[in-house]
Coordinates of C-alpha atoms and ligand atoms in Angstrom, one line a residue:
M1 CA 35.6 41.4 -135.4
E2 CA 37.6 42.6 -132.5
Q3 CA 36.0 46.1 -132.9
L4 CA 32.6 44.5 -133.0
L5 CA 33.2 42.6 -129.8
Q6 CA 34.4 45.8 -128.0
Q7 CA 31.4 47.7 -129.2
I8 CA 29.0 45.1 -128.1
K9 CA 30.6 44.9 -124.7
A10 CA 30.4 48.7 -124.3
Y11 CA 26.7 48.7 -125.4
K12 CA 25.9 45.9 -122.9
Q13 CA 27.4 47.8 -120.1
E14 CA 25.4 50.9 -121.0
I15 CA 22.2 48.9 -121.2
A16 CA 22.8 47.1 -117.9
S17 CA 23.1 50.4 -116.1
A18 CA 20.1 51.9 -117.8
N19 CA 17.7 51.3 -114.9
G20 CA 14.7 53.5 -114.6
T21 CA 14.9 54.5 -118.3
D22 CA 11.6 55.2 -119.9
A23 CA 10.7 52.0 -122.0
E24 CA 9.7 53.9 -125.1
S25 CA 12.8 56.1 -125.3
F26 CA 14.8 52.9 -124.8
R27 CA 13.0 51.3 -127.7
I28 CA 13.6 54.2 -130.0
K29 CA 17.3 54.5 -129.1
W30 CA 18.1 50.8 -129.4
L31 CA 15.4 49.0 -131.4
G32 CA 14.0 51.8 -133.6
T33 CA 14.5 51.8 -137.4
K34 CA 17.4 54.3 -136.8
G35 CA 18.4 52.6 -133.6
L36 CA 21.8 51.3 -132.5
V37 CA 21.0 47.6 -132.9
K38 CA 20.1 48.1 -136.6
A39 CA 23.3 50.2 -137.0
I40 CA 25.6 47.6 -135.5
M41 CA 23.9 44.9 -137.6
G42 CA 25.0 46.9 -140.6
E43 CA 28.6 46.3 -139.5
M44 CA 28.2 42.7 -140.8
K45 CA 29.3 43.8 -144.2
N46 CA 32.7 44.9 -142.9
V47 CA 33.4 41.5 -141.3
A48 CA 35.8 39.2 -143.0
P49 CA 33.9 36.3 -144.8
D50 CA 35.3 33.6 -142.6
K51 CA 34.1 35.4 -139.4
K52 CA 30.6 36.2 -140.7
K53 CA 29.0 33.2 -139.0
E54 CA 30.5 33.9 -135.6
A55 CA 29.7 37.6 -136.0
G56 CA 26.1 36.8 -137.0
Q57 CA 25.6 34.7 -133.9
L58 CA 27.2 37.4 -131.7
L59 CA 24.9 40.1 -133.1
N60 CA 21.8 38.0 -132.9
E61 CA 22.6 37.2 -129.3
F62 CA 23.1 40.9 -128.7
K63 CA 19.8 41.8 -130.3
L64 CA 18.0 39.3 -128.2
Y65 CA 19.7 40.7 -125.1
V66 CA 18.4 44.2 -126.0
E67 CA 14.9 42.9 -126.7
N68 CA 14.7 41.2 -123.4
R69 CA 15.9 44.3 -121.6
Y70 CA 13.2 46.3 -123.4
A71 CA 10.6 43.7 -122.4
E72 CA 11.6 44.2 -118.8
L73 CA 11.5 48.0 -118.9
H74 CA 8.2 47.8 -120.7
A75 CA 6.7 45.5 -118.0
V76 CA 7.9 47.9 -115.3
S77 CA 6.3 50.9 -116.9
E78 CA 3.0 49.1 -117.6
N79 CA 3.0 48.1 -114.0
N80 CA 3.5 51.7 -112.9
K81 CA 0.7 52.8 -115.2
Q82 CA -1.6 50.2 -113.8
Q83 CA -0.6 51.3 -110.3
A84 CA -1.5 54.9 -111.1
T85 CA -4.9 53.9 -112.5
N86 CA -5.6 51.9 -109.4
D87 CA -4.8 54.9 -107.3
Q88 CA -7.2 57.0 -109.3
L89 CA -9.9 54.5 -108.7
D90 CA -9.3 54.4 -104.9
L91 CA -12.7 55.7 -103.8
S92 CA -11.6 55.7 -100.2
L93 CA -9.1 58.6 -100.8
P94 CA -10.3 61.9 -99.4
A95 CA -11.4 64.4 -102.0
D96 CA -9.6 67.6 -102.7
P97 CA -11.2 70.3 -100.5
M98 CA -13.5 72.5 -102.5
S99 CA -13.8 76.1 -101.4
L100 CA -17.4 76.9 -100.8
G101 CA -19.0 80.3 -100.7
S102 CA -20.9 81.6 -97.8
R103 CA -24.2 83.4 -97.4
H104 CA -23.9 87.2 -97.4
P105 CA -24.6 88.6 -93.9
I106 CA -27.5 90.6 -95.3
S107 CA -29.1 87.5 -96.6
L108 CA -28.5 85.7 -93.3
V109 CA -30.2 88.4 -91.3
R110 CA -33.0 88.9 -93.9
N111 CA -33.8 85.2 -93.7
R112 CA -33.7 85.3 -90.0
I113 CA -36.1 88.2 -89.9
I114 CA -38.4 86.5 -92.4
S115 CA -38.5 83.3 -90.3
I116 CA -39.3 85.2 -87.1
F117 CA -42.3 86.9 -88.7
Q118 CA -43.4 83.8 -90.5
R119 CA -43.9 82.2 -87.1
L120 CA -46.4 84.9 -86.3
G121 CA -48.3 84.2 -89.6
F122 CA -46.8 86.9 -91.8
A123 CA -46.4 86.0 -95.5
V124 CA -43.6 87.3 -97.7
A125 CA -44.7 89.8 -100.5
E126 CA -42.5 91.3 -103.2
G127 CA -42.8 94.0 -105.8
P128 CA -40.8 95.9 -108.4
E129 CA -37.7 98.0 -107.6
I130 CA -38.7 100.5 -110.3
E131 CA -41.9 102.0 -109.1
D132 CA -44.3 104.7 -110.1
D133 CA -44.8 107.8 -108.1
W134 CA -48.3 106.8 -107.0
H135 CA -47.2 103.5 -105.3
N136 CA -44.1 104.9 -103.7
F137 CA -45.6 108.3 -102.5
T138 CA -49.1 109.4 -103.4
A139 CA -51.0 106.4 -102.2
L140 CA -49.0 106.6 -98.9
N141 CA -50.5 110.0 -98.1
L142 CA -47.7 112.0 -99.7
P143 CA -49.4 114.0 -102.4
E144 CA -47.3 116.0 -104.9
N145 CA -45.4 118.8 -103.3
H146 CA -45.8 117.3 -99.9
P147 CA -42.7 118.4 -97.9
A148 CA -42.2 114.9 -96.5
R149 CA -41.2 113.7 -99.9
D150 CA -37.9 115.4 -99.1
M151 CA -37.4 113.0 -96.2
Q152 CA -36.2 110.5 -98.7
D153 CA -33.9 111.7 -101.5
T154 CA -35.3 109.9 -104.6
F155 CA -33.6 108.7 -107.8
Y156 CA -35.9 109.4 -110.7
I157 CA -35.7 107.6 -114.0
S158 CA -34.9 110.2 -116.7
Q159 CA -37.0 108.8 -119.5
N160 CA -40.2 109.1 -117.5
P161 CA -40.6 111.6 -114.6
D162 CA -43.3 109.3 -113.1
W163 CA -40.8 106.5 -112.6
L164 CA -38.4 106.2 -109.8
L165 CA -36.3 103.6 -107.8
R166 CA -38.4 102.8 -104.8
T167 CA -37.3 104.5 -101.7
H168 CA -38.9 102.0 -99.4
T169 CA -40.8 98.7 -99.7
S170 CA -44.0 100.4 -98.5
S171 CA -44.8 100.5 -102.2
V172 CA -45.2 96.7 -102.0
Q173 CA -47.7 97.1 -99.1
V174 CA -49.7 99.5 -101.3
R175 CA -49.9 96.8 -104.1
E176 CA -51.0 94.2 -101.6
M177 CA -53.7 96.5 -100.1
Q178 CA -55.0 97.2 -103.7
K179 CA -55.6 93.4 -104.1
G180 CA -58.3 93.8 -101.4
Q181 CA -58.0 90.4 -99.9
L182 CA -58.4 91.0 -96.1
P183 CA -57.0 90.4 -93.6
I184 CA -53.5 91.3 -94.7
R185 CA -50.5 90.1 -92.8
I186 CA -47.3 90.5 -94.8
I187 CA -43.7 91.4 -94.7
C188 CA -41.9 93.0 -97.6
P189 CA -38.2 92.3 -97.8
G190 CA -36.3 94.0 -100.6
R191 CA -33.7 96.5 -101.9
V192 CA -34.4 100.2 -101.8
Y193 CA -32.6 103.3 -103.2
R194 CA -32.0 106.7 -101.8
N195 CA -29.7 109.5 -103.2
E196 CA -27.5 109.8 -100.1
T197 CA -23.8 110.4 -99.9
I198 CA -22.0 107.1 -99.3
S199 CA -20.4 106.9 -95.8
A200 CA -19.9 104.4 -93.0
R201 CA -23.5 104.9 -92.0
A202 CA -25.4 105.5 -95.3
H203 CA -25.4 104.1 -98.8
C204 CA -27.3 104.9 -102.0
F205 CA -29.0 101.5 -101.8
F206 CA -29.8 99.3 -98.8
H207 CA -32.3 96.6 -97.8
Q208 CA -35.5 96.8 -95.8
V209 CA -38.1 94.6 -94.3
E210 CA -41.4 96.3 -93.9
G211 CA -44.4 94.8 -92.3
L212 CA -48.2 95.3 -92.6
Y213 CA -51.1 93.9 -90.6
I214 CA -54.6 94.9 -91.5
A215 CA -57.8 93.4 -90.0
E216 CA -60.7 94.4 -87.8
N217 CA -59.6 95.7 -84.4
V218 CA -55.9 95.8 -84.9
S219 CA -54.4 98.0 -82.2
F220 CA -51.2 99.7 -81.2
A221 CA -50.9 97.1 -78.5
D222 CA -50.7 94.4 -81.2
L223 CA -48.0 96.4 -82.9
K224 CA -45.9 96.6 -79.7
Q225 CA -46.4 93.0 -78.9
T226 CA -45.3 91.9 -82.4
L227 CA -42.2 94.1 -82.3
Y228 CA -41.3 93.0 -78.7
F229 CA -41.4 89.4 -79.9
F230 CA -39.2 90.2 -82.9
V231 CA -36.6 91.9 -80.8
Q232 CA -36.4 89.1 -78.3
E233 CA -36.1 86.5 -81.0
M234 CA -33.5 88.5 -82.9
F235 CA -31.3 89.9 -80.2
G236 CA -32.2 87.9 -77.0
K237 CA -34.3 88.3 -73.9
D238 CA -32.0 90.9 -72.2
V239 CA -32.3 93.6 -74.8
K240 CA -34.5 96.5 -73.7
V241 CA -36.9 98.3 -76.0
R242 CA -38.4 101.8 -76.0
F243 CA -40.8 103.6 -78.3
R244 CA -40.4 107.3 -79.2
P245 CA -43.2 109.4 -80.8
S246 CA -42.3 110.2 -84.4
Y247 CA -43.8 111.3 -87.7
F248 CA -44.5 109.4 -90.9
P249 CA -47.1 110.6 -93.4
F250 CA -48.5 107.1 -93.8
T251 CA -49.0 106.3 -90.1
E252 CA -50.9 108.0 -87.3
P253 CA -49.8 107.8 -84.5
S254 CA -46.2 107.0 -85.5
A255 CA -43.2 105.9 -83.5
E256 CA -39.6 104.9 -83.7
M257 CA -38.3 102.0 -81.8
D258 CA -35.0 101.9 -80.1
I259 CA -33.2 98.9 -78.5
S260 CA -30.5 99.2 -75.8
C261 CA -27.1 99.3 -77.3
L262 CA -25.7 95.9 -77.9
I263 CA -22.1 97.1 -78.2
C264 CA -21.9 98.8 -74.7
G265 CA -24.9 97.2 -73.1
G266 CA -26.5 100.6 -72.5
E267 CA -23.5 102.2 -70.8
G268 CA -22.9 104.7 -73.7
C269 CA -20.4 104.3 -76.6
S270 CA -19.7 105.8 -80.0
V271 CA -22.2 103.5 -81.8
C272 CA -25.1 104.7 -79.6
K273 CA -23.6 108.2 -79.5
K274 CA -23.3 107.9 -75.7
T275 CA -27.1 107.5 -75.3
G276 CA -27.2 103.8 -74.6
W277 CA -30.0 103.4 -77.3
V278 CA -30.0 102.7 -81.0
E279 CA -32.9 103.2 -83.3
I280 CA -33.9 100.1 -85.4
L281 CA -37.2 100.8 -87.0
G282 CA -40.1 103.1 -87.7
C283 CA -43.7 102.1 -87.2
G284 CA -47.3 103.2 -86.5
M285 CA -51.0 102.7 -87.2
V286 CA -51.8 102.9 -90.9
H287 CA -53.2 106.3 -91.7
P288 CA -56.9 106.2 -92.7
N289 CA -56.1 108.1 -95.9
V290 CA -53.7 105.3 -97.0
L291 CA -56.4 102.7 -96.4
E292 CA -58.9 104.8 -98.4
N293 CA -56.4 105.4 -101.3
C294 CA -56.0 101.6 -101.5
G295 CA -59.7 100.9 -101.5
I296 CA -60.0 99.7 -97.9
D297 CA -62.8 100.9 -95.6
P298 CA -61.0 102.7 -92.7
N299 CA -64.2 102.5 -90.6
K300 CA -64.1 98.8 -90.7
Y301 CA -60.4 98.0 -90.8
T302 CA -57.4 99.2 -88.9
G303 CA -53.8 98.1 -89.2
F304 CA -50.2 98.7 -88.2
A305 CA -47.1 99.0 -90.3
F306 CA -43.4 99.0 -89.6
G307 CA -40.2 99.2 -91.5
M308 CA -36.5 98.5 -90.7
G309 CA -33.2 98.5 -92.5
I310 CA -31.5 95.1 -92.7
E311 CA -28.1 96.7 -92.7
R312 CA -28.6 98.4 -89.4
I313 CA -29.8 95.2 -87.8
T314 CA -26.9 93.3 -89.2
M315 CA -24.4 95.8 -88.0
L316 CA -25.8 95.6 -84.5
K317 CA -25.9 91.8 -84.6
Y318 CA -22.4 91.2 -85.9
Q319 CA -20.9 94.4 -84.5
I320 CA -19.9 95.8 -88.0
R321 CA -18.9 99.4 -87.9
D322 CA -18.9 100.3 -91.6
L323 CA -21.9 99.8 -93.9
R324 CA -19.7 100.0 -97.0
L325 CA -18.3 96.5 -96.2
F326 CA -21.6 95.0 -97.3
S327 CA -21.2 96.0 -100.9
E328 CA -17.4 95.8 -101.4
N329 CA -17.3 92.0 -101.9
D330 CA -14.1 91.7 -100.0
I331 CA -13.6 87.9 -99.5
R332 CA -11.8 88.5 -96.1
F333 CA -15.0 90.1 -94.8
L334 CA -17.5 87.7 -96.4
D335 CA -15.5 84.6 -95.3
Q336 CA -16.2 85.4 -91.7
F337 CA -19.8 84.5 -92.2
T338 CA -19.1 80.9 -93.3
G339 CA -21.2 78.6 -91.3
A340 CA -23.1 81.5 -89.6
V341 CA -26.9 81.2 -89.3
Ligands
LIG401 N1 -41.3 103.4 -94.9 C1 -40.5 104.0 -93.8 C2 -39.1 104.2 -94.2 O1 -38.7 103.7 -95.2 C3 -40.5 103.0 -92.6 C4 -41.9 102.8 -92.0 C5 -42.7 101.8 -92.5 C6 -42.3 103.7 -91.0 C7 -44.0 101.7 -91.9 C8 -43.6 103.5 -90.5 C9 -44.4 102.5 -90.9 O2 -38.4 104.9 -93.5

């Protein structure tokens, strides 16, 4: 009996100081089928018969004490759980920030170019990246063995020597002209491929926007005006423009257009190779042979065409020195265009 009293006293002390105990582990330790309450109840059999009544009361009272304590702990833990659920449902809490991607600079500039020309009434036309020789070359006044085919190093598809990866989106213009719905006023954005050694200034694939306007009485003056407008919208009013005579088999006359260097403002730097000018596009009046090849009467219709590399424009606009950055997918580079338009 004395032992029992001592034991109960010790247990009560332990329980009293058991604040913050997890209710379930408390239950298992004290009230479980192998718990301490059950064990101490088992001591009844060792109590002298005349003390059994007293011991029974003592043990029952102890059991009640433990049960009450468990009820308290249980209530506290339920309350905590409820609190946690309430917190989860607090709709006024700010959400965890989600990291968003950003548009690729090439996409940003392509969209910008498209929207400038759309304001002049140009529609977007697209075509296949795997082309046949006729659409990429022959129709554009580059018959077989024409030396100008070497101007663009071409990737051919090995299964069929007639197939190639388009070297420019002029092939899309050919497809549009073949449809024969005149006038034509289109721009052709898209990816093109050339077998060039990869460097800071060249890659084996890049992006172009080419343009084509065919109607009656389209003149070189129209071409110049269109491109002046484009440059002003793209780079601002202060940028100067110049045309240089050039050669393309599909245009006659042909020109290349330069703008004053945006990096040094025309003073001369490494980007403009100390000339103060950078070339941004090729252009010209559509060659009569091209119109004829595509079923358009060159005596009735004239047109102009131009083509530019989006990478070049993007590099000038954002002062990017190495073209390889565009295809390396380095997040530190791409992140810089978050929020850019
Ligand atoms: N197709 C030419 C190129 O890829 C660009 C160009 C288009 C030039 C139209 C003149 C007229 O280099």
